mmCIF file of C-alpha atoms and ligand atoms in Angstrom:
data_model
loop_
_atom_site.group_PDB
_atom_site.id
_atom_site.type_symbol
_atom_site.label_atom_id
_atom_site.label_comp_id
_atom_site.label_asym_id
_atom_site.label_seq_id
_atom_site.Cartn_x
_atom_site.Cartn_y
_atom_site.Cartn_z
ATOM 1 C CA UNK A 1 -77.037 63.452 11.282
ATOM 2 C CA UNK A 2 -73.551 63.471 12.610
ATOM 3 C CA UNK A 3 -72.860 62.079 16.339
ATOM 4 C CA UNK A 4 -72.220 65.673 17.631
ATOM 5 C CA UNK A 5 -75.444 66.900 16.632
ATOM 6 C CA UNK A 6 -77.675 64.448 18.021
ATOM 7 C CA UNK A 7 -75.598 64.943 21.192
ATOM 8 C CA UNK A 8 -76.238 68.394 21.552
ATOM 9 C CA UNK A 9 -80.270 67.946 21.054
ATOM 10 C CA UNK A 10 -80.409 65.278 23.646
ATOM 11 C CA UNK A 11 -78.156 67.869 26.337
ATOM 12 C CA UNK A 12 -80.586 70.076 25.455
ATOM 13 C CA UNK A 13 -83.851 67.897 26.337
ATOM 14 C CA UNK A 14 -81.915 66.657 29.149
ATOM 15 C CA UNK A 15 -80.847 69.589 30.932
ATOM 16 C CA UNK A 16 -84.855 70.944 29.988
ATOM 17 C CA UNK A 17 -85.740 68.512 32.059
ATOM 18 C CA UNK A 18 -87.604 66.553 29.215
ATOM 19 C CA UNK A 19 -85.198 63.215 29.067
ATOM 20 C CA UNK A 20 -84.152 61.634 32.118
ATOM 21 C CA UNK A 21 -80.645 60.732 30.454
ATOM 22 C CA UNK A 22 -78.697 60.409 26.899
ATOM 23 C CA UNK A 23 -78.795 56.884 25.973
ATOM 24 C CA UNK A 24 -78.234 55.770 22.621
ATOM 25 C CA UNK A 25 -78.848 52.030 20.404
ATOM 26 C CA UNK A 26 -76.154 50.578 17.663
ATOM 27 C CA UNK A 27 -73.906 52.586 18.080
ATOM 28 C CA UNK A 28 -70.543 51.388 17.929
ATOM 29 C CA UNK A 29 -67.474 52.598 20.088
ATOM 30 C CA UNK A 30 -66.414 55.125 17.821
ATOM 31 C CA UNK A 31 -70.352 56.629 17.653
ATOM 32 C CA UNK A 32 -70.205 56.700 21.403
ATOM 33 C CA UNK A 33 -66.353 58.624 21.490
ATOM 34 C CA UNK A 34 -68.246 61.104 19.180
ATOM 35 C CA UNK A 35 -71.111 61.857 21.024
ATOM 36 C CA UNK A 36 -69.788 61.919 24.467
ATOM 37 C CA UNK A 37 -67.005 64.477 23.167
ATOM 38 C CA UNK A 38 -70.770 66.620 23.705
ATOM 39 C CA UNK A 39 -72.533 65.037 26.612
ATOM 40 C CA UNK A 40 -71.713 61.512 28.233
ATOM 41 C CA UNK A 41 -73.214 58.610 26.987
ATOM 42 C CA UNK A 42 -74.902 57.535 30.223
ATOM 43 C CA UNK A 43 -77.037 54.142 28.551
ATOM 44 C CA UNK A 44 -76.469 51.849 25.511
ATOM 45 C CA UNK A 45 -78.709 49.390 23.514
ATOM 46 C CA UNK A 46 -76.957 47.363 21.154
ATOM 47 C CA UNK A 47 -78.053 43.187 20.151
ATOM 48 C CA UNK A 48 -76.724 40.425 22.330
ATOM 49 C CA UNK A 49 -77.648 37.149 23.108
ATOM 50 C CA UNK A 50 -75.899 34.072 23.470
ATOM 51 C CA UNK A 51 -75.567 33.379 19.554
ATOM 52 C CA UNK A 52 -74.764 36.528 18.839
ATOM 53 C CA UNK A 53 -71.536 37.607 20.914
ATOM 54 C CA UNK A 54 -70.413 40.821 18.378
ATOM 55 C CA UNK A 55 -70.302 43.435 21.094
ATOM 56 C CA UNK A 56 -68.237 41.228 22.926
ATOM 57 C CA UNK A 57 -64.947 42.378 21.008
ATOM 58 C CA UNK A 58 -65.513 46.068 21.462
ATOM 59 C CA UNK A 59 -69.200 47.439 22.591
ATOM 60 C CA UNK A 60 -69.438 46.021 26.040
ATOM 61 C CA UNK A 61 -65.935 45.820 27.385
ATOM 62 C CA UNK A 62 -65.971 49.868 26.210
ATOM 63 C CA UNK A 63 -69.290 50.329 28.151
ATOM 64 C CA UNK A 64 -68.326 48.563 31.141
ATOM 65 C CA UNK A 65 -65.027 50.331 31.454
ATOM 66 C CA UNK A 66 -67.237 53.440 31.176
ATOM 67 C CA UNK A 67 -70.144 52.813 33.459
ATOM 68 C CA UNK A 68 -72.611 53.242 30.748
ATOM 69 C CA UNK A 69 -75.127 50.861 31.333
ATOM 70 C CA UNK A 70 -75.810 48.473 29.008
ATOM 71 C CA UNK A 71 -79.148 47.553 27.565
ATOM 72 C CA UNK A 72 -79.042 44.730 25.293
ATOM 73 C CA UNK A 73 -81.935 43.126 23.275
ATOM 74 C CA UNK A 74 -82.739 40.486 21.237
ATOM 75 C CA UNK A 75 -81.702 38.100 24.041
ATOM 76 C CA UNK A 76 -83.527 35.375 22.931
ATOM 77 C CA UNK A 77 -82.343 35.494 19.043
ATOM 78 C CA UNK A 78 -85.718 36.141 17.808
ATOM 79 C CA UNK A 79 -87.029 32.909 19.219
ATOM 80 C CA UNK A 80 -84.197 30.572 18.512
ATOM 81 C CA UNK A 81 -83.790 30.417 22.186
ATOM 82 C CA UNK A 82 -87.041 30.635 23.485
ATOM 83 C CA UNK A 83 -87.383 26.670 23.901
ATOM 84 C CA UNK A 84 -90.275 26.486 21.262
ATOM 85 C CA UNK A 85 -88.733 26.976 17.958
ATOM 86 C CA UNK A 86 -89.134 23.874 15.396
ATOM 87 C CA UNK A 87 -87.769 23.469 12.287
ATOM 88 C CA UNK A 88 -91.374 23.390 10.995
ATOM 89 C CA UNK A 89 -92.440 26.599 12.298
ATOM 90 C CA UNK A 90 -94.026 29.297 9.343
ATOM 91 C CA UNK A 91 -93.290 32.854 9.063
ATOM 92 C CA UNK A 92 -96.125 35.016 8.446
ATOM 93 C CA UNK A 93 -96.789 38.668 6.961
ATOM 94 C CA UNK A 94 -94.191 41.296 8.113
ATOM 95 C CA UNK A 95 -92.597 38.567 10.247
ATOM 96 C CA UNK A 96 -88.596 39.646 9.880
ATOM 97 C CA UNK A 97 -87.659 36.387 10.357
ATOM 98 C CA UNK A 98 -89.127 35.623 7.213
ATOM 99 C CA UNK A 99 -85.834 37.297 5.408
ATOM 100 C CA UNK A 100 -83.227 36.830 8.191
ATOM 101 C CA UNK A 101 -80.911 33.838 7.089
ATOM 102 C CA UNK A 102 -81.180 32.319 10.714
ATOM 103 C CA UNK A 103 -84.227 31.252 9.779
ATOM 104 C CA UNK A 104 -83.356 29.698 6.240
ATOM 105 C CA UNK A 105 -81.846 26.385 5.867
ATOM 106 C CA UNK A 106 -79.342 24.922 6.341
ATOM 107 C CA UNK A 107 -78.242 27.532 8.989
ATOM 108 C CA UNK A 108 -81.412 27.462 10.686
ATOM 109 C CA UNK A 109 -81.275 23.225 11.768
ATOM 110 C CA UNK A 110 -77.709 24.522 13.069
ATOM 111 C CA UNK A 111 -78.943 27.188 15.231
ATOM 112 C CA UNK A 112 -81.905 24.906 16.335
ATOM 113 C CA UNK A 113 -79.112 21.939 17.265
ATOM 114 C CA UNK A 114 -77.240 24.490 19.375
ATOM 115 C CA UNK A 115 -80.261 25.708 21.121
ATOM 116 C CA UNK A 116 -80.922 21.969 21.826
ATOM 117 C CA UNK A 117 -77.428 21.354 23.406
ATOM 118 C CA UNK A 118 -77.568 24.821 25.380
ATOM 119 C CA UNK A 119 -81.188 23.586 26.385
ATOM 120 C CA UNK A 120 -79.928 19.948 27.987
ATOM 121 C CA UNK A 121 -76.705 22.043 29.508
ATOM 122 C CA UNK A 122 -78.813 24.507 31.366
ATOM 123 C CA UNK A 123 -81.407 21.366 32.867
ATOM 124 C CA UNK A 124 -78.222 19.593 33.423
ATOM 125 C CA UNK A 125 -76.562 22.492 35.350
ATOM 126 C CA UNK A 126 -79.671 24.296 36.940
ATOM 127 C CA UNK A 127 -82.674 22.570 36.469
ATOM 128 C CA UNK A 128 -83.622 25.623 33.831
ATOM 129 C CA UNK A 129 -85.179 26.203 30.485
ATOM 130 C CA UNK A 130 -83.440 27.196 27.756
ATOM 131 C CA UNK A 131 -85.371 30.769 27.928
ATOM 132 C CA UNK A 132 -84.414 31.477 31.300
ATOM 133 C CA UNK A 133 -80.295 29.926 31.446
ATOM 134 C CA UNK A 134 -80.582 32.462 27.751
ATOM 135 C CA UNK A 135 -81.657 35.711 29.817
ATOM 136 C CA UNK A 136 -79.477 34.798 33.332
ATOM 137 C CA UNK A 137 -76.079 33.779 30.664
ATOM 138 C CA UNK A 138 -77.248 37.421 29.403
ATOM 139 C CA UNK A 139 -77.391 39.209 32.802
ATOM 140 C CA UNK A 140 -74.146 37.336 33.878
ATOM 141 C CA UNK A 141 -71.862 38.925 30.727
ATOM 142 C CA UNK A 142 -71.854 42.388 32.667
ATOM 143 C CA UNK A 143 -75.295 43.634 31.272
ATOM 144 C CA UNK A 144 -77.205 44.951 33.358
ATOM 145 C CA UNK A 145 -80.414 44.989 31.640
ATOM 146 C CA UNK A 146 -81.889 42.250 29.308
ATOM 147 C CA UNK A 147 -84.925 42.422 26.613
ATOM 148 C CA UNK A 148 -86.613 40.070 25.625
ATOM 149 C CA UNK A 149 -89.523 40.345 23.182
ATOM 150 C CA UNK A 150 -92.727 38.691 24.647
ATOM 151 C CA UNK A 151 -95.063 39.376 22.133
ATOM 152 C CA UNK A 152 -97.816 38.415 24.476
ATOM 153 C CA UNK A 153 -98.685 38.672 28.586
ATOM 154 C CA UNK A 154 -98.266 35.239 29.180
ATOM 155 C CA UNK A 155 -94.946 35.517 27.575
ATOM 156 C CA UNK A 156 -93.381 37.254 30.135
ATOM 157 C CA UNK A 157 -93.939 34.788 32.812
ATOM 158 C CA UNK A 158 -90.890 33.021 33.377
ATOM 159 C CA UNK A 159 -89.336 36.363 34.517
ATOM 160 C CA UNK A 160 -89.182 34.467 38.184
ATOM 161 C CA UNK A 161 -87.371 31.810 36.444
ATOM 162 C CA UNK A 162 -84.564 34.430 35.866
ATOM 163 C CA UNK A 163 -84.145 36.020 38.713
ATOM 164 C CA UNK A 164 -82.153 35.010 42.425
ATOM 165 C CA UNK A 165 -79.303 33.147 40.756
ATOM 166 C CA UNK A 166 -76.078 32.503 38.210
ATOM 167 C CA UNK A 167 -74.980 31.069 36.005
ATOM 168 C CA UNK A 168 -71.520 29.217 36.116
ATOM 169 C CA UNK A 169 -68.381 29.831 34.547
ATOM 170 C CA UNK A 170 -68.795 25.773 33.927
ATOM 171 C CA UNK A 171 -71.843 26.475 32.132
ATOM 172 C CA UNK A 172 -70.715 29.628 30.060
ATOM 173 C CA UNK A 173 -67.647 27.376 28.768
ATOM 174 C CA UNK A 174 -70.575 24.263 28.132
ATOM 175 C CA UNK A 175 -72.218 27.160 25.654
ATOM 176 C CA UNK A 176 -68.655 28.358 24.053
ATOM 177 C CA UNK A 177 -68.098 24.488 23.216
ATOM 178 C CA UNK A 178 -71.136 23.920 21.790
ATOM 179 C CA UNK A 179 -71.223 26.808 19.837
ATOM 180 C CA UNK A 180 -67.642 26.220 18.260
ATOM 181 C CA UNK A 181 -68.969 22.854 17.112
ATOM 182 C CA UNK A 182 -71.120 24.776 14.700
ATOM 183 C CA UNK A 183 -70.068 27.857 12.961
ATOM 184 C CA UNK A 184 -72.085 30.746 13.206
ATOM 185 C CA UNK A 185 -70.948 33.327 10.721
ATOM 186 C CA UNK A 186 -74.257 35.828 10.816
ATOM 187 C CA UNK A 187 -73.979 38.776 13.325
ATOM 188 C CA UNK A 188 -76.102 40.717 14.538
ATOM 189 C CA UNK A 189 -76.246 43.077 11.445
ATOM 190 C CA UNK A 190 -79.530 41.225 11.015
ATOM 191 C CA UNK A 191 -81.259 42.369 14.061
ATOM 192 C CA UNK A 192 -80.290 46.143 13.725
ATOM 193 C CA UNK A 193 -81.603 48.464 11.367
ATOM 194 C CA UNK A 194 -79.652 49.814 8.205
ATOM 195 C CA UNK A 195 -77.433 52.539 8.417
ATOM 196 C CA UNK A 196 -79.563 55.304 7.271
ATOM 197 C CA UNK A 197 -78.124 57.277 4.089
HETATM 198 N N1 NAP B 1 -82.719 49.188 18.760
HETATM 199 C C1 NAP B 1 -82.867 48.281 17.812
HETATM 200 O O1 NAP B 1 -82.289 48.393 16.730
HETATM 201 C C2 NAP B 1 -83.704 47.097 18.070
HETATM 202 C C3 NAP B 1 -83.735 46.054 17.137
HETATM 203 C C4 NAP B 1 -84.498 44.909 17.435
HETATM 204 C C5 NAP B 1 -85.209 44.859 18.621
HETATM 205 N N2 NAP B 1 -85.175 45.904 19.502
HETATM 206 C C6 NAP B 1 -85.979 45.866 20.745
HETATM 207 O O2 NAP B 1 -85.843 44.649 21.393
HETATM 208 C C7 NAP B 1 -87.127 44.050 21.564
HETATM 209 C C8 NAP B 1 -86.989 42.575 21.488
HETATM 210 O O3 NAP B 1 -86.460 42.203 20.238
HETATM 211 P P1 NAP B 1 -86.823 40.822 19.613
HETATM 212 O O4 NAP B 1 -88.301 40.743 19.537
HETATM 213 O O5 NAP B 1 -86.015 40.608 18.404
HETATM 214 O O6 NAP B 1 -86.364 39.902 20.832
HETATM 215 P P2 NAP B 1 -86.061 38.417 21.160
HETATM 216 O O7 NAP B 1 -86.267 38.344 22.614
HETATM 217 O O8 NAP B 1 -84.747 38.026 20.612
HETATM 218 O O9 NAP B 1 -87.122 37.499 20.376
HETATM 219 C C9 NAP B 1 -88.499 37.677 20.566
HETATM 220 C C10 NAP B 1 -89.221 36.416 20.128
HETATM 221 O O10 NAP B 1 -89.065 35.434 21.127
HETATM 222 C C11 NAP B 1 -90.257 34.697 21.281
HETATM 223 N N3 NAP B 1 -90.648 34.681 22.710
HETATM 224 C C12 NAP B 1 -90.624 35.701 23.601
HETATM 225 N N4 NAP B 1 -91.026 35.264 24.811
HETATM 226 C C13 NAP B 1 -91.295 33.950 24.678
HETATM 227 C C14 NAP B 1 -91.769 32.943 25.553
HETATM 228 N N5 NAP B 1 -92.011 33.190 26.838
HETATM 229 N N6 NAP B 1 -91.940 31.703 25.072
HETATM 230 C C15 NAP B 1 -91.672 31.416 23.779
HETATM 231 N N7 NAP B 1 -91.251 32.321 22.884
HETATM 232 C C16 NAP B 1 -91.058 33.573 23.336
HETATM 233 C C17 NAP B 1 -91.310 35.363 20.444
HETATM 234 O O11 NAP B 1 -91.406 34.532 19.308
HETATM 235 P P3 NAP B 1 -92.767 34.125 18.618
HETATM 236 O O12 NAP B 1 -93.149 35.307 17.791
HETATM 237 O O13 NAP B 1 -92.283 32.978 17.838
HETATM 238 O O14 NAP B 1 -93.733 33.793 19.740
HETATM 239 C C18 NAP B 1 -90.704 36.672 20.024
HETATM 240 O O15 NAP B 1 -91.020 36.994 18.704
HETATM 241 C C19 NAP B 1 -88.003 44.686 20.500
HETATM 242 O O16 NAP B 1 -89.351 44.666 20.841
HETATM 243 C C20 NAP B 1 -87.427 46.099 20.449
HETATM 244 O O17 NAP B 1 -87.991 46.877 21.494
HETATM 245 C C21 NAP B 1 -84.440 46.990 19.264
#
């Protein structure tokens, strides 16, 4: 469906009264040029987390220049920075992680040695867990909202841990070092759907 077309559908809901705003998900800069040459863009949900920096080079400098809020998920990597991934850890049934190379070796000791380092910089710095210096590092890149993917109630809890403070440009260099020491060549092509044909 091209860019325009959508566009014009959503104006439509929107100015029924049926959508509250346009907001759209993946899309990349270009997407967004095409579809506010209809209506504006007013919302945007592409992947980000602290492993997976893509949007960096175009998405969210573009969205923050525009005002579109940004609405990023993924933010904990699909559990690589959740604090309780192990190397031993199974993937079960539909489990996506099952088929995302993250998760296969000998990328996925990698990403769980960076996690580990990110972990002892944010106790170090803040007295945090990795989960919540993950989500605030987030929040603190100029997005303004973060989702993560509790799967259960209980998973939500440390939302308190998140909130009231910042993280330090000290800290954010800590995570750049420690990521350069490892290379992480997967983007975030893994977390987003397929284009559809
Ligand atoms: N628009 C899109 O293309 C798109 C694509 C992907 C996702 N999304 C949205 O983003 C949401 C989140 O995505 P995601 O699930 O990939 O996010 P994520 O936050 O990167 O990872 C979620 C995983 O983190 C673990 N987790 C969450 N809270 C935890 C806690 N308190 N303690 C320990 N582990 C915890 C869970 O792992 P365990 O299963 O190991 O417990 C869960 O499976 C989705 O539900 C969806 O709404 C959108």
């Amino acid at each position: 469906v091209p860019f325009e077309k959508t566009a014009e559908t959503m104006a439509r809901l929107k100015q029924a009264g049926k959508i509250r705003c346009c907001a759209v998900s993946n899309y990349s800069p270009e997407q967004m040029d095409a579809f506010s040459s209809v209506t504006p863009v007013q919302l945007a949900q592409p992947p980000y987390n602290l492993f997976e920096r893509g949007i960096e080079k175009d998405v969210l400098p573009y969205c923050n220049q525009r005002n579109i809020v940004l609405m990023a998920y993924g933010a904990l990597c699909r559990g690589l920075l959740s604090g309780t991934m192990t190397r031993e850890r199974q993937f079960e049934g539909d489990d996506l992680r099952k088929w995302d190379p993250k998760f296969r070796k000998p990328r996925f000791d990698q990403y769980l040695a960076a996690a580990q380092k990110i972990e002892k910089l944010a106790r170090e710095h803040f007295d945090r867990s990795l989960l919540a210096a993950s989500v605030r590092w987030m929040l603190d890149m100029n997005v303004e909202i973060a989702i993560w993917g509790g799967r259960r109630p209980e998973q939500m809890a440390p939302i308190d841990e998140i909130m009231g403070w910042q993280v330090t440009d000290t800290f954010k260099q800590g995570v750049d070092q420690a990521l350069a020491e490892i290379s992480v060549p997967i983007g975030p092509q893994f977390m987003a759907p397929g284009a559809r044909d």
